[in-house]
Amino acid sequence: MKKGIYGLLVLLAMAAAAYASASVLGWGCPVWHFTGIPCPVCGLSRAAFALLRLDFWTAFRYHPMIYVLPPVVLLVLFRKKPLFGSQKRERVFLWSVMALWACIWVVRLILRDPLICGAAA
């Protein structure tokens, strides 16, 4: 349980730092600001805010992983037993989620998706 709470605190600190860079410094995405390339999580904050407004389609357009990542993160942080009954299946599942996330990011970069590539420009 402690591991899950510490992990959640780290995620909240990262979200606060991203929010501070956007609101105080006006950068939007720090990765975009320093490299000119949108990061794999670009759009997740906007997707989360769209979900809070119950705008599900807009949330999906901002970042399709918004429906996958929160449950996976909570499961990883707070699980007592391996997912799906074994460590091997859990690793396969988590690597599959990361591969899907990477594929979505690469496709969005190739297509120069304006939701991520034009957001901080």
mmCIF file of C-alpha atoms in Angstrom:
data_model
loop_
_atom_site.group_PDB
_atom_site.id
_atom_site.type_symbol
_atom_site.label_atom_id
_atom_site.label_comp_id
_atom_site.label_asym_id
_atom_site.label_seq_id
_atom_site.Cartn_x
_atom_site.Cartn_y
_atom_site.Cartn_z
ATOM 1 C CA MET A 1 0.000 0.000 0.000
ATOM 2 C CA LYS A 2 2.864 2.380 0.827
ATOM 3 C CA LYS A 3 4.417 1.775 -2.593
ATOM 4 C CA GLY A 4 1.132 2.731 -4.254
ATOM 5 C CA ILE A 5 0.750 5.914 -2.246
ATOM 6 C CA TYR A 6 4.353 6.933 -2.915
ATOM 7 C CA GLY A 7 3.878 6.244 -6.613
ATOM 8 C CA LEU A 8 0.690 8.293 -6.652
ATOM 9 C CA LEU A 9 2.473 11.158 -4.893
ATOM 10 C CA VAL A 10 5.248 11.077 -7.510
ATOM 11 C CA LEU A 11 2.641 11.201 -10.301
ATOM 12 C CA LEU A 12 0.866 14.103 -8.604
ATOM 13 C CA ALA A 13 4.174 15.964 -8.228
ATOM 14 C CA MET A 14 4.893 15.449 -11.933
ATOM 15 C CA ALA A 15 1.408 16.710 -12.819
ATOM 16 C CA ALA A 16 1.912 19.763 -10.598
ATOM 17 C CA ALA A 17 5.255 20.492 -12.270
ATOM 18 C CA ALA A 18 3.649 20.214 -15.705
ATOM 19 C CA TYR A 19 0.819 22.506 -14.615
ATOM 20 C CA ALA A 20 3.317 25.013 -13.209
ATOM 21 C CA SER A 21 5.344 25.006 -16.422
ATOM 22 C CA ALA A 22 2.189 25.655 -18.420
ATOM 23 C CA SER A 23 0.592 28.301 -16.224
ATOM 24 C CA VAL A 24 3.562 30.094 -14.677
ATOM 25 C CA LEU A 25 6.163 29.804 -17.426
ATOM 26 C CA GLY A 26 3.744 29.594 -20.346
ATOM 27 C CA TRP A 27 5.564 26.651 -21.914
ATOM 28 C CA GLY A 28 2.793 24.134 -22.363
ATOM 29 C CA CYS A 29 4.865 20.971 -22.644
ATOM 30 C CA PRO A 30 8.436 21.259 -21.317
ATOM 31 C CA VAL A 31 9.628 18.514 -23.684
ATOM 32 C CA TRP A 32 8.144 20.398 -26.645
ATOM 33 C CA HIS A 33 9.650 23.640 -25.368
ATOM 34 C CA PHE A 34 13.203 22.277 -25.166
ATOM 35 C CA THR A 35 13.230 19.779 -28.072
ATOM 36 C CA GLY A 36 10.512 20.873 -30.478
ATOM 37 C CA ILE A 37 9.086 17.337 -30.404
ATOM 38 C CA PRO A 38 5.845 16.567 -28.559
ATOM 39 C CA CYS A 39 6.263 13.986 -25.824
ATOM 40 C CA PRO A 40 4.268 10.727 -25.626
ATOM 41 C CA VAL A 41 1.981 12.210 -22.965
ATOM 42 C CA CYS A 42 1.189 15.428 -24.827
ATOM 43 C CA GLY A 43 -2.554 15.821 -24.746
ATOM 44 C CA LEU A 44 -3.209 13.778 -21.590
ATOM 45 C CA SER A 45 -3.853 16.830 -19.422
ATOM 46 C CA ARG A 46 -6.297 18.250 -21.946
ATOM 47 C CA ALA A 47 -7.904 14.816 -22.275
ATOM 48 C CA ALA A 48 -8.336 14.599 -18.507
ATOM 49 C CA PHE A 49 -9.966 18.029 -18.384
ATOM 50 C CA ALA A 50 -12.266 17.028 -21.268
ATOM 51 C CA LEU A 51 -13.279 13.935 -19.286
ATOM 52 C CA LEU A 52 -14.083 16.125 -16.295
ATOM 53 C CA ARG A 53 -16.450 18.043 -18.596
ATOM 54 C CA LEU A 54 -17.888 14.650 -19.735
ATOM 55 C CA ASP A 55 -16.723 15.360 -23.269
ATOM 56 C CA PHE A 56 -15.639 11.813 -24.094
ATOM 57 C CA TRP A 57 -14.966 12.263 -27.820
ATOM 58 C CA THR A 58 -12.741 15.305 -27.287
ATOM 59 C CA ALA A 59 -10.868 13.438 -24.548
ATOM 60 C CA PHE A 60 -10.242 10.588 -26.976
ATOM 61 C CA ARG A 61 -9.051 13.002 -29.679
ATOM 62 C CA TYR A 62 -6.615 14.708 -27.313
ATOM 63 C CA HIS A 63 -5.093 11.371 -26.292
ATOM 64 C CA PRO A 64 -6.631 7.917 -26.883
ATOM 65 C CA MET A 65 -4.712 6.415 -23.946
ATOM 66 C CA ILE A 66 -6.731 8.486 -21.470
ATOM 67 C CA TYR A 67 -9.110 5.535 -21.126
ATOM 68 C CA VAL A 68 -6.330 2.960 -20.697
ATOM 69 C CA LEU A 69 -3.641 4.599 -18.568
ATOM 70 C CA PRO A 70 -5.485 5.623 -15.378
ATOM 71 C CA PRO A 71 -6.861 2.127 -14.640
ATOM 72 C CA VAL A 72 -3.515 0.517 -15.503
ATOM 73 C CA VAL A 73 -1.593 2.940 -13.276
ATOM 74 C CA LEU A 74 -3.994 2.344 -10.369
ATOM 75 C CA LEU A 75 -3.767 -1.419 -10.833
ATOM 76 C CA VAL A 76 0.024 -1.346 -10.886
ATOM 77 C CA LEU A 77 0.284 0.925 -7.863
ATOM 78 C CA PHE A 78 -2.313 -0.706 -5.622
ATOM 79 C CA ARG A 79 -2.513 -4.374 -6.618
ATOM 80 C CA LYS A 80 -1.908 -7.069 -4.036
ATOM 81 C CA LYS A 81 -1.492 -10.002 -6.450
ATOM 82 C CA PRO A 82 -0.143 -10.174 -10.013
ATOM 83 C CA LEU A 83 -2.576 -9.104 -12.695
ATOM 84 C CA PHE A 84 -4.253 -12.028 -14.472
ATOM 85 C CA GLY A 85 -2.861 -14.512 -11.939
ATOM 86 C CA SER A 86 0.823 -14.610 -12.944
ATOM 87 C CA GLN A 87 3.831 -12.320 -13.184
ATOM 88 C CA LYS A 88 4.478 -13.362 -16.793
ATOM 89 C CA ARG A 89 0.974 -12.408 -17.972
ATOM 90 C CA GLU A 90 1.229 -9.152 -16.052
ATOM 91 C CA ARG A 91 4.517 -8.261 -17.796
ATOM 92 C CA VAL A 92 3.059 -9.147 -21.202
ATOM 93 C CA PHE A 93 0.032 -6.948 -20.501
ATOM 94 C CA LEU A 94 2.100 -3.980 -19.293
ATOM 95 C CA TRP A 95 4.546 -4.230 -22.216
ATOM 96 C CA SER A 96 1.565 -4.391 -24.570
ATOM 97 C CA VAL A 97 0.129 -1.208 -23.062
ATOM 98 C CA MET A 98 3.495 0.541 -23.449
ATOM 99 C CA ALA A 99 3.826 -0.688 -27.048
ATOM 100 C CA LEU A 100 0.327 0.580 -27.859
ATOM 101 C CA TRP A 101 1.188 3.941 -26.311
ATOM 102 C CA ALA A 102 4.418 4.160 -28.336
ATOM 103 C CA CYS A 103 2.574 3.229 -31.543
ATOM 104 C CA ILE A 104 -0.042 5.924 -30.958
ATOM 105 C CA TRP A 105 2.709 8.480 -30.332
ATOM 106 C CA VAL A 106 4.628 7.532 -33.486
ATOM 107 C CA VAL A 107 1.489 7.597 -35.642
ATOM 108 C CA ARG A 108 0.543 11.009 -34.274
ATOM 109 C CA LEU A 109 4.058 12.301 -35.001
ATOM 110 C CA ILE A 110 4.033 10.894 -38.532
ATOM 111 C CA LEU A 111 0.636 12.413 -39.233
ATOM 112 C CA ARG A 112 1.741 15.670 -37.553
ATOM 113 C CA ASP A 113 -1.443 15.611 -35.524
ATOM 114 C CA PRO A 114 -2.364 19.262 -34.862
ATOM 115 C CA LEU A 115 -3.696 18.361 -31.432
ATOM 116 C CA ILE A 116 -0.177 17.513 -30.289
ATOM 117 C CA CYS A 117 2.152 19.043 -32.866
ATOM 118 C CA GLY A 118 0.366 22.385 -33.124
ATOM 119 C CA ALA A 119 -0.694 22.748 -29.496
ATOM 120 C CA ALA A 120 2.482 24.346 -28.171
ATOM 121 C CA ALA A 121 3.544 26.107 -31.343
#
